Coordinates of C-alpha atoms in Angstrom, one line a residue:
X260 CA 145.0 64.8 154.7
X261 CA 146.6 61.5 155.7
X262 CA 144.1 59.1 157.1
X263 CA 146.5 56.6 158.2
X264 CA 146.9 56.8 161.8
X265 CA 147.9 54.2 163.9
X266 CA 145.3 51.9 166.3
X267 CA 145.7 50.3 169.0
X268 CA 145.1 46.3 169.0
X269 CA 144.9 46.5 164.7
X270 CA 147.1 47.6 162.1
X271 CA 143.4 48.7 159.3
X272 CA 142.9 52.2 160.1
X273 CA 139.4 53.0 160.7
X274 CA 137.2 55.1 158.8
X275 CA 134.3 57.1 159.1
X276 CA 131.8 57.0 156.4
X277 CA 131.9 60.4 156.0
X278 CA 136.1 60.3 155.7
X279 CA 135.8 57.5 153.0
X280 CA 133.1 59.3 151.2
X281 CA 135.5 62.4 151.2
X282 CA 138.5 60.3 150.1
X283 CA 136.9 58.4 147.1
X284 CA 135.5 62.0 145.8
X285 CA 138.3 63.6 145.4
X286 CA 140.5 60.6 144.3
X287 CA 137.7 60.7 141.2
X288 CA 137.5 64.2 140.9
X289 CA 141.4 64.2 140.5
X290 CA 141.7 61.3 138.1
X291 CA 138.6 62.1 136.1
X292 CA 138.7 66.5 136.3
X293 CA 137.0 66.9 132.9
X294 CA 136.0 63.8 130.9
X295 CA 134.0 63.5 127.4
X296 CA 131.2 60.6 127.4
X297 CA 129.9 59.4 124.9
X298 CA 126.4 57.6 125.0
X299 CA 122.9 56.7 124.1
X300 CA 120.4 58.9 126.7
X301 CA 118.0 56.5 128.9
X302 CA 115.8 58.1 131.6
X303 CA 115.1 61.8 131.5
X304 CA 113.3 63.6 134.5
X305 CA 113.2 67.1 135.1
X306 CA 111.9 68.0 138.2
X307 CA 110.4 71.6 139.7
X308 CA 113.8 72.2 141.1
X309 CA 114.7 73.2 137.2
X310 CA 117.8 70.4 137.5
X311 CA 117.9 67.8 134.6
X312 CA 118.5 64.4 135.7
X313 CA 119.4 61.6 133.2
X314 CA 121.2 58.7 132.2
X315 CA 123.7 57.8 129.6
X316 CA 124.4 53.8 128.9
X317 CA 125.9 52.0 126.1
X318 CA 125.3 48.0 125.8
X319 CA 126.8 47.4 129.0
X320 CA 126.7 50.2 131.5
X321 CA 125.1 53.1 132.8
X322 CA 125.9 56.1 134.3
X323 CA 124.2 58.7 136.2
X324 CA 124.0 62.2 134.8
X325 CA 122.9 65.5 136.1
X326 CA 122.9 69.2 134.7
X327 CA 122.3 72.0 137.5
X328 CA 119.3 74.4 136.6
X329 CA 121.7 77.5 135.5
X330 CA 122.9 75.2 133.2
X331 CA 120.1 73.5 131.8
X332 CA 119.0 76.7 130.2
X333 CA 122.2 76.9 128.1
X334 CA 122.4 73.5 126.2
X335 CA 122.3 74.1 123.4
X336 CA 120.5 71.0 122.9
X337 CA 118.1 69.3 125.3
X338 CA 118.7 65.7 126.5
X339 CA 115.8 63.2 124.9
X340 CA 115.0 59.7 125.5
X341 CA 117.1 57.4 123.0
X342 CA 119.5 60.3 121.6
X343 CA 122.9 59.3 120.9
X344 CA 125.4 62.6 122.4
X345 CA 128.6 63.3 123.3
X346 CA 128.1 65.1 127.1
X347 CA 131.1 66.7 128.3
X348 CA 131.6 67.1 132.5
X349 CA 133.1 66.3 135.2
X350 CA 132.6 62.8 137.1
X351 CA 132.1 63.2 140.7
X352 CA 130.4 61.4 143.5
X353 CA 126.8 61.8 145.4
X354 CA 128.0 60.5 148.9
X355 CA 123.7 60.4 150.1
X356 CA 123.2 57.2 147.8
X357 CA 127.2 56.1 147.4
X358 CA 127.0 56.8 144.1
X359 CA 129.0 58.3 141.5
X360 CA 128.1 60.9 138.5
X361 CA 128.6 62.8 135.8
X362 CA 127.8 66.4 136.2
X363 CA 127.0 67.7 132.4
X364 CA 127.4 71.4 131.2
X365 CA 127.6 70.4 127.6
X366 CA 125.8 68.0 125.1
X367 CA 126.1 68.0 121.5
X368 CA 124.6 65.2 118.6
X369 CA 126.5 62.0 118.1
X370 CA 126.9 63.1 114.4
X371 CA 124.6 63.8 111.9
X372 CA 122.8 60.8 112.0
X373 CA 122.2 61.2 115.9
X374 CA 120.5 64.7 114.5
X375 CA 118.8 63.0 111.8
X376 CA 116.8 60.6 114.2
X377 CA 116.1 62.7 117.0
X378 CA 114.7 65.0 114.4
X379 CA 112.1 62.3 112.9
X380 CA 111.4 61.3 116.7
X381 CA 110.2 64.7 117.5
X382 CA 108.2 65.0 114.0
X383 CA 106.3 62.2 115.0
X384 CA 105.2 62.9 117.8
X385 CA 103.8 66.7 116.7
X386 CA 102.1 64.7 114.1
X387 CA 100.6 62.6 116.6
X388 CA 98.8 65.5 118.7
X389 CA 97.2 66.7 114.8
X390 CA 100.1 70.0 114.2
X391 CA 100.7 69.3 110.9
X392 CA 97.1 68.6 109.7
X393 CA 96.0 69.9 106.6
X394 CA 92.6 70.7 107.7
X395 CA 93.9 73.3 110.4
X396 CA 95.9 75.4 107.6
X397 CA 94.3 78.8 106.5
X398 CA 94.3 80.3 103.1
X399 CA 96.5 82.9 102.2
X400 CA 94.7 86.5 102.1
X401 CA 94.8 87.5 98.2
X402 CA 95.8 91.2 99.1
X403 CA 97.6 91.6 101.9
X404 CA 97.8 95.5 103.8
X405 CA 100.8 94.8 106.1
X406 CA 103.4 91.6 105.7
X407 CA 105.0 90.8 108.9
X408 CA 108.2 89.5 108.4
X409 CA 110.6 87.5 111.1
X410 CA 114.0 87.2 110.0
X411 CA 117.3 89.0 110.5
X412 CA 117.9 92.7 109.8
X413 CA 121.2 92.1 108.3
X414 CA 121.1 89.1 105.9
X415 CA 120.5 89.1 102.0
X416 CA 117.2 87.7 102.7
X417 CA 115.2 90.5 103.6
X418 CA 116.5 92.7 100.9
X419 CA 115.9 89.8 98.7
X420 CA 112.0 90.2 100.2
X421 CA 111.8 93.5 100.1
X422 CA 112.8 93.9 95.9
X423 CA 110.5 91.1 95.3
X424 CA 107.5 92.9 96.7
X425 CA 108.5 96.3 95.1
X426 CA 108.8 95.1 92.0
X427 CA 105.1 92.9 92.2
X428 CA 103.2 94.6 94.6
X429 CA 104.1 97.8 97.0
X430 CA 103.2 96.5 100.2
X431 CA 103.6 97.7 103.7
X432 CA 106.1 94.9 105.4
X433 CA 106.6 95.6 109.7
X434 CA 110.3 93.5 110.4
X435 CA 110.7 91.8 113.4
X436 CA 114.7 91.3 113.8
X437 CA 115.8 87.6 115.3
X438 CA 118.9 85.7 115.3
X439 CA 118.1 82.7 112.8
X440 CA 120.9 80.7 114.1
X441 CA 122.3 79.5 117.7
X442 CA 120.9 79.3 121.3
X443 CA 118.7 82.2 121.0
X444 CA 117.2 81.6 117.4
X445 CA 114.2 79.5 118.8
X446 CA 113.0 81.7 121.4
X447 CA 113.3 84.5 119.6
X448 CA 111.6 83.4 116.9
X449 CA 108.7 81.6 118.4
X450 CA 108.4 85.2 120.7
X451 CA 108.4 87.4 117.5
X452 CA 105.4 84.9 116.0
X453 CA 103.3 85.8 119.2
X454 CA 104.1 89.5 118.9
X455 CA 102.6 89.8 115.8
X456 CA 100.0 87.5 117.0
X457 CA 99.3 89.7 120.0
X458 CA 99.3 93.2 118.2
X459 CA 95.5 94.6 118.2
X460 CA 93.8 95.2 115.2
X461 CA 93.7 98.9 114.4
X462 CA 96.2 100.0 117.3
X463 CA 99.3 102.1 116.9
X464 CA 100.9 99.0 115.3
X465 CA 99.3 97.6 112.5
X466 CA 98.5 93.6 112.7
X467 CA 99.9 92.1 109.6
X468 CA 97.5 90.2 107.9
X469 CA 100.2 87.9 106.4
X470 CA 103.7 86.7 108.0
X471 CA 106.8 85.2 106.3
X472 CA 109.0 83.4 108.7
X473 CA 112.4 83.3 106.3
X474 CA 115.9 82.1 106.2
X475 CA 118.7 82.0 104.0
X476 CA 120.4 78.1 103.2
X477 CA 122.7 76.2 105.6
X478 CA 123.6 72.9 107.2
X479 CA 121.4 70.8 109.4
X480 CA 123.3 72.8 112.7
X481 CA 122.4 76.0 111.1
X482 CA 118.9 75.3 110.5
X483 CA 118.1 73.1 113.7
X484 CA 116.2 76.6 115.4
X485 CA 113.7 76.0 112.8
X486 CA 112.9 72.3 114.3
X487 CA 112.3 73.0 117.9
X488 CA 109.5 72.2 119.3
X489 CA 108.9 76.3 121.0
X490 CA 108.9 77.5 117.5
X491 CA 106.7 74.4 115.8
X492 CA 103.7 75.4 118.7
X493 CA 104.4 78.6 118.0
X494 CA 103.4 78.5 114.1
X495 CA 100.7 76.0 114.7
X496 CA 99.1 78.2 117.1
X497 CA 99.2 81.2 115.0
X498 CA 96.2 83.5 113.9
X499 CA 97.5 84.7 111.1
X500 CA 98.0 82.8 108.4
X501 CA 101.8 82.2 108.3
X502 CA 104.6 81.1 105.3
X503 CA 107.8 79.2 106.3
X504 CA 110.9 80.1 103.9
X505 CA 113.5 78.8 105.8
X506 CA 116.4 77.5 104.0
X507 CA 116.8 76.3 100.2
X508 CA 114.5 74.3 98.4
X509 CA 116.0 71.3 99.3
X510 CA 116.1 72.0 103.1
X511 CA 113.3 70.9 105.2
X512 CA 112.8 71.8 109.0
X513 CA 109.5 71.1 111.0
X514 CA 108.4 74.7 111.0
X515 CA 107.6 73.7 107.8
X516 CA 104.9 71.5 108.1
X517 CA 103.2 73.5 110.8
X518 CA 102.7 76.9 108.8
X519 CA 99.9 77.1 106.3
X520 CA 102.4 77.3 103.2
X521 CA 105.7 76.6 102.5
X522 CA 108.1 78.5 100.3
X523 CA 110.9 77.2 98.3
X524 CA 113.0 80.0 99.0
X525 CA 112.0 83.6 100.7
X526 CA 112.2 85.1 97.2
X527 CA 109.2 82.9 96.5
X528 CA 107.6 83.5 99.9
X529 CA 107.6 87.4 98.7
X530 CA 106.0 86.1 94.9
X531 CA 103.5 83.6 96.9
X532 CA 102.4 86.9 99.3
X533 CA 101.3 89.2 97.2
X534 CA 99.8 88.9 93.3
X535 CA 101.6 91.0 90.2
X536 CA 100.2 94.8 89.7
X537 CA 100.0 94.6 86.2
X538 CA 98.0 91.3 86.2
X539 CA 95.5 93.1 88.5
X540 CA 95.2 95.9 86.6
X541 CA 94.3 93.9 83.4
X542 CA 92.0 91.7 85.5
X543 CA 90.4 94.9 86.8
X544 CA 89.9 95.9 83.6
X545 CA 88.4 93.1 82.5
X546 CA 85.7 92.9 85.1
X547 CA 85.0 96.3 85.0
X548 CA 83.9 95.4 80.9
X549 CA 82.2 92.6 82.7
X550 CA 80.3 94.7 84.8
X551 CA 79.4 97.2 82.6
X552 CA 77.8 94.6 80.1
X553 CA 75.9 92.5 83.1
X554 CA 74.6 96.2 83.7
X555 CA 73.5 96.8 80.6
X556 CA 71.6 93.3 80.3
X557 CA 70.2 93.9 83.9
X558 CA 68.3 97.0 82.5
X559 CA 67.7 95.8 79.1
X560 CA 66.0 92.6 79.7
X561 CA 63.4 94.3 82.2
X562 CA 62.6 96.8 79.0
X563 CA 62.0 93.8 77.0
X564 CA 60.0 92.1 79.5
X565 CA 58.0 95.2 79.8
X566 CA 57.7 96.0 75.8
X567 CA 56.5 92.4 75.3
X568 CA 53.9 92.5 78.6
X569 CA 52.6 95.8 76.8
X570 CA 52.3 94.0 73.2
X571 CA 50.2 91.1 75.3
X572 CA 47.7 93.3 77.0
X573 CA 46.8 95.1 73.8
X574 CA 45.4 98.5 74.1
X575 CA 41.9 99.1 75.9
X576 CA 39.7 100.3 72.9
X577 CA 40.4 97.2 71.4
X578 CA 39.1 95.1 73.9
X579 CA 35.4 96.9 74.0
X580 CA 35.4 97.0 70.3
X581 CA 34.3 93.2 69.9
X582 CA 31.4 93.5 73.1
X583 CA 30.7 96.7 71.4
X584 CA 30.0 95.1 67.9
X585 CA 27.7 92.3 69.2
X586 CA 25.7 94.8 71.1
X587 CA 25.0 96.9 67.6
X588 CA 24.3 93.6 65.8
X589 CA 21.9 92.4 68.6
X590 CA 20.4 95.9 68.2
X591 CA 19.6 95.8 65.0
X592 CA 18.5 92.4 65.2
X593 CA 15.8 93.6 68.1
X594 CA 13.5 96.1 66.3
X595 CA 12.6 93.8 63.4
X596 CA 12.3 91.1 66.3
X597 CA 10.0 93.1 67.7
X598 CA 8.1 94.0 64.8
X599 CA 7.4 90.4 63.6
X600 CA 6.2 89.9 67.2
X601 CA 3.9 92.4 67.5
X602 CA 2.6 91.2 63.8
X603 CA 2.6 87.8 65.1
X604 CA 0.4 89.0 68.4
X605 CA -1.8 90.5 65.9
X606 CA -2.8 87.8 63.7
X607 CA -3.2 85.8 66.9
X608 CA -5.9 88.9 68.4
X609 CA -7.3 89.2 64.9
X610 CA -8.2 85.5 65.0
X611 CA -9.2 85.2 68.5
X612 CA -11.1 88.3 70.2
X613 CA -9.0 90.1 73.4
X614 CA -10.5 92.2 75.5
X615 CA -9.2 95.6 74.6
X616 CA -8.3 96.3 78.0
X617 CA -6.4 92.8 78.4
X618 CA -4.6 94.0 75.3
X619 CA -3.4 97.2 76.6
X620 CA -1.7 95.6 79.7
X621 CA 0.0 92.9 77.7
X622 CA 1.2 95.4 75.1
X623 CA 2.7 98.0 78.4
X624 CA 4.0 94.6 80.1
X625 CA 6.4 93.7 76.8
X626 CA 7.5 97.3 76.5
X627 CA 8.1 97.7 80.1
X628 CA 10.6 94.2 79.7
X629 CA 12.1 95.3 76.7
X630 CA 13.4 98.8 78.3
X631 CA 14.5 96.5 81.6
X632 CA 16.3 93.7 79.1
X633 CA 18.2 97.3 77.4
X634 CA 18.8 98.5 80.4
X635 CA 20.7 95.3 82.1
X636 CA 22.7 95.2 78.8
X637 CA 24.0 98.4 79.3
X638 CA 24.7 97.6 82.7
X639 CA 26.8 94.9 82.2
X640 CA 28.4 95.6 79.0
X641 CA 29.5 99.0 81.4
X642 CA 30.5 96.8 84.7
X643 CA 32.8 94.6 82.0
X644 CA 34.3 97.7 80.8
X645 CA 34.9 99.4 83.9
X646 CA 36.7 95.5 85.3
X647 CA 38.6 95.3 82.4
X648 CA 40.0 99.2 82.6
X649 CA 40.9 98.3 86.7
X650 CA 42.9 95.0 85.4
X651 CA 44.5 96.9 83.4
X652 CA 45.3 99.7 85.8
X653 CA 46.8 97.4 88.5
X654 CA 49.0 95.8 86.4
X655 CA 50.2 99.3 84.7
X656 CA 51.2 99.9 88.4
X657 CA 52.7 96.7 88.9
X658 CA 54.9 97.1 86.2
X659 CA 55.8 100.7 86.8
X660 CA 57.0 99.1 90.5
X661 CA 58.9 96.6 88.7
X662 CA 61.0 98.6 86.7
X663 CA 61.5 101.3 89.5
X664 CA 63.3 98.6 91.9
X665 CA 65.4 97.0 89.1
X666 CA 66.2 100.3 87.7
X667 CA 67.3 101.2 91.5
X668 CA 69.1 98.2 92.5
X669 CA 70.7 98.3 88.8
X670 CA 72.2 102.1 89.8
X671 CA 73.4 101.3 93.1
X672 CA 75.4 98.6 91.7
X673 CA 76.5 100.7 89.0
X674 CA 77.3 103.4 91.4
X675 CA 79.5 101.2 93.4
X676 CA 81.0 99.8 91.2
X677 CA 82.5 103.1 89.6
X678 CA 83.4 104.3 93.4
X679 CA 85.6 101.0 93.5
X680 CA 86.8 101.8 89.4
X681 CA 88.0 105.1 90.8
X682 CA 89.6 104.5 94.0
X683 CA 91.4 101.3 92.0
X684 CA 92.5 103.6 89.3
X685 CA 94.0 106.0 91.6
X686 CA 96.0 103.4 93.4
X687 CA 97.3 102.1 89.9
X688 CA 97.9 105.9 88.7
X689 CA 100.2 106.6 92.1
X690 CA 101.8 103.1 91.4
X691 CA 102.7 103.9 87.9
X692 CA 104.1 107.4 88.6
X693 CA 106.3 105.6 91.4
X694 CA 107.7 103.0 88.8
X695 CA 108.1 105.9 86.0
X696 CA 110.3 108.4 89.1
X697 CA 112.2 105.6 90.0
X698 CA 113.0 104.6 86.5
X699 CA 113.7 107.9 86.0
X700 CA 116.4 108.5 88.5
X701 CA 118.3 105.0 87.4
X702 CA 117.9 106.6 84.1
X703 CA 119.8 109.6 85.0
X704 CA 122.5 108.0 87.3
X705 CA 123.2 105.9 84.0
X706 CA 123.6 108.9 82.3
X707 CA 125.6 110.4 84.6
X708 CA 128.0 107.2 84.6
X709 CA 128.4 107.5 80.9
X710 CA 129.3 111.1 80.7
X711 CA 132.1 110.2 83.3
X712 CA 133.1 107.0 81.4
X713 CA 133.0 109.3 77.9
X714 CA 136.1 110.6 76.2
X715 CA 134.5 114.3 76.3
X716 CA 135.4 114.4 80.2
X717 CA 138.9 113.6 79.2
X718 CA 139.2 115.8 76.7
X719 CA 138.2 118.8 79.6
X720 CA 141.6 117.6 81.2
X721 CA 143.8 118.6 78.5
X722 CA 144.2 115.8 75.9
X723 CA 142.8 115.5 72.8
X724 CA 142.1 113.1 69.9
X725 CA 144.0 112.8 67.3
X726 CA 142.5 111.4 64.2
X727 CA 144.0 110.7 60.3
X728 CA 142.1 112.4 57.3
X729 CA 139.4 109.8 57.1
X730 CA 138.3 110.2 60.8
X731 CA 139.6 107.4 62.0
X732 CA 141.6 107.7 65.4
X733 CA 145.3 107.3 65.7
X734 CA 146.9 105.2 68.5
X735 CA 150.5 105.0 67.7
X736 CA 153.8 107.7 65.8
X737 CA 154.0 105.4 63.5
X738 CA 150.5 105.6 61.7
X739 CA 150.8 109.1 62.1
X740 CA 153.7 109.9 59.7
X741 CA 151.7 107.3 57.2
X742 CA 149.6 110.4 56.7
X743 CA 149.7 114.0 55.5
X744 CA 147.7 115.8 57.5
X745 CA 146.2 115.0 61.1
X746 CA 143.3 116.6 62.9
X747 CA 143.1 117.2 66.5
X748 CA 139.9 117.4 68.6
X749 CA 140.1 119.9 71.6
X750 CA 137.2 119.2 74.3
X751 CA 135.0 122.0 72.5
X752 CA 134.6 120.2 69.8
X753 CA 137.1 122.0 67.3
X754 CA 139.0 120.8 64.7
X755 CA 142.9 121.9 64.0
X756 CA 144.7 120.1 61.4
X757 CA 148.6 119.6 61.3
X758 CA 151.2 118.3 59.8
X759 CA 152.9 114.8 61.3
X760 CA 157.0 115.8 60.1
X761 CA 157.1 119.8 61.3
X762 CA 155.7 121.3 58.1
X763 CA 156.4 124.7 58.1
X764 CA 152.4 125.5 57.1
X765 CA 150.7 127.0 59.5
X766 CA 148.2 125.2 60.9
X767 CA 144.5 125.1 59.3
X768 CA 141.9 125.7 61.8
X769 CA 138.9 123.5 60.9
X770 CA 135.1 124.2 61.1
X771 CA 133.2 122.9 64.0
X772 CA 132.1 119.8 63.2
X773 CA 128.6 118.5 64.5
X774 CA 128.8 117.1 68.1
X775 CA 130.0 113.6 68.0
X776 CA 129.1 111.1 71.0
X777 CA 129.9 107.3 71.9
X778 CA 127.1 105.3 73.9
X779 CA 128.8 103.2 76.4

């Protein structure tokens, strides 16, 4: 469109602003169609529209940046404060605020270093907000049921996995297939953590009680999935406790620092998951001897207790037999006491007259005590007796009560403990026939390789092997005429000798000669 029209009274053609606006658009958009900018990023705002406004400046300049909302979800890497980039677009102007821009579809990392620092930038600040605290990492369950594992379906890694855990542990492992490299590694990844997250115990789908998030080796590009910021919350936020293997062992990405462990390589994600059978087995084993002896010294050391409580109480005769000896001293002691008295009260009358009848009641008033004084004593030589036989019952009983309840608890450990023996034993039976099937088969596919490799098969094909008179094999014409006679081994095993120059003796049929066989 030509603009330049002629006025009357001035040669400057007028404008509107509108036509200007217009003009100086398209005179940028056809200088400048696609251009490659290279710069530091300065403000970033992203408003509810979905757009992504920003700036790009260098020491001296700045220049307005914008990426459209359909766009914005494919970078491949998001704009941040203070990154260095390389945005790719095309400049165009924004004819509300006379203004011009760069409209972005593309922004990739100022080189490696660019990477480097945007990648400590973002560690930081996870750090800040507590992410990568030690005190929010769980323990690793010691026996895992089901192993959830995030990686791809394709790669070495998962088969590397799945042999390591065959040949240490059988374990049930549920695979949740992501890509673990480009644009859709992060989402898919920190989606497949939630999944597993979100299964419900005991539903159709078993929750894993363990998760490996693994990776095979590659540059900082290849790897950079691992260090967003979707799949960082992810593994922090996880339930289940969670093992990064992503990479080599000298690769590091942040996913790292926010799962509870971190694996060298996945092959050591598999050994750190689940424990070795055999050392199980012997450790079993040995607490099962453990067990049985504890067992035995629970029982024993009650019968002990008991057998020395028993030699401490004594046995009940014994305890009579000293009251019982004092009362027949006593008694024989009383009837010569009581003879002297009554001589003694006799004397006394004979020198001093009583009254006869004064006499008589003093003599039935002595008699009358004594029988009362016997009678008391067998009273409470009998309420002693009858004491000590009720002490003696009562704690009889409280023994007996004793030893019932550790004899019980005692069996019900016992008995437990043998349920768990057996149902251990049975796992580690199954395992063992596994092991000894499969080592069967790779026994007999060896087997089967060697008897293809073997000369015998050849020999089935029509050749045979000749060999000199000392059994030793001959490869060339000229070794053969070195000897008399040559033998020739058919594929049934039988032995025909001839002669090397066209003897005219017929040719002697050998004996069969025993089975001969090569090991490869």
């Amino acid at each position: 469109m030509d603009l330049l029209e002629d006025a009357p009274g001035s040669n400057a053609h007028e404008f509107t602003v509108s036509e200007l606006s217009g003009a100086v658009k398209r005179s940028l958009e056809d200088q400048f169609g696609r251009v490659r900018v290279r710069g530091e990023i300065g403000r970033v705002s992203r408003p509810s529209s979905g757009h992504l406004y920003f700036d790009l400046k260098d020491d001296r300049s700045v220049l307005a940046a914008v990426t459209w909302k359909g766009q914005a979800a494919k970078l491949a890497q998001r704009p941040e404060e203070g990154m260095e980039v390389i945005a790719t677009g095309r400049i165009t102007t924004f004819p509300g605020q006379s203004k011009y821009q760069l409209i972005v579809d593309q922004i990739e990392p100022a080189g490696l270093g660019a990477l480097m620092a945007m990648l400590e930038r973002r560690r930081q600040a996870l750090a800040a907000e507590g992410l990568f605290d030690d005190a929010r990492k769980r323990p690793l369950p010691s026996l895992p049921r089901v192993i959830g594992v995030v990686t791809s379906p394709s790669g070495a890694v998962i088969r590397d996995i799945l042999h390591r855990l065959r040949d240490r542990f059988p374990t049930r492992v549920l695979i949740w297939p992501v890509a673990v490299q480009g644009d859709g590694c992060a989402p898919q990844v920190a989606a497949a953590i939630r999944g597993f997250n979100d299964l419900a115990p005991g539903g159709p789908i078993p929750r894993p009680d363990l998760l490996i998030v693994a990776r095979g080796g590659g540059s900082l590009e290849d790897l950079w999935g691992f260090n967003e910021e979707a799949v960082v919350r992810a593994a922090a936020e996880s339930r289940i406790p969670l093992i990064s293997a992503v990479g080599h062992e000298t690769d590091t990405t942040l996913i790292d620092f926010a799962a509870d462990r971190r694996a060298p390589t996945p092959t050591a994600a598999a050994e750190m998951a689940v424990p070795v059978l055999a050392d199980l087995a012997a450790r079993l084993a040995e607490s099962q001897v453990r067990l049985t002896r504890s067992s035995q010294r629970q029982v024993e050391r009650p019968r002990q207790r008991l057998r020395d409580l028993a030699r401490g109480l004594g046995r009940p005769a014994v305890l009579t037999e000293a009251a019982r000896q004092r009362l027949d001293l006593w008694a024989g002691r009383l009837d010569p006491a009581l003879h002297g008295l009554v001589r003694n009260r006799r004397h006394q009358l004979a020198a001093r007259p009583i009254p006869m009848a004064l006499l008589s009641r003093f003599t039935d008033r002595k008699a009358h005590a004594l029988q009362g004084l016997a009678h008391r004593l067998d009273a409470g030589v009998a309420r002693r007796m009858e004491r000590r036989r009720d002490r003696m019952t009562t704690m009889g009983e409280r023994l007996d009560a004793s030893l019932a309840r550790v004899v019980a608890v005692t069996r019900r450990t016992i008995e437990t403990q043998d349920r768990r023996l057996i149902d251990l034993s049975q796992r580690l039976e199954t395992g063992v026939h596994r092991a000894i099937r499969d080592r069967d088969h790779s026994l007999q596919r060896v087997d089967r390789l060697r008897l293809s490799l073997g000369h015998e098969a050849t020999l089935k094909r029509g050749f045979v092997v000749v060999r000199g008179p000392d059994d030793s094999v001959i490869t060339s014409v000229a070794e053969a005429r070195r000897h008399a006679r040559l033998n020739l081994q058919f594929a049934d095993n039988q032995y025909l000798g001839v002669r090397p120059e066209g003897s005219s003796q017929k040719p002697v049929r050998k004996q069969a000669q025993p089975e001969q066989k090569t090991l490869f």
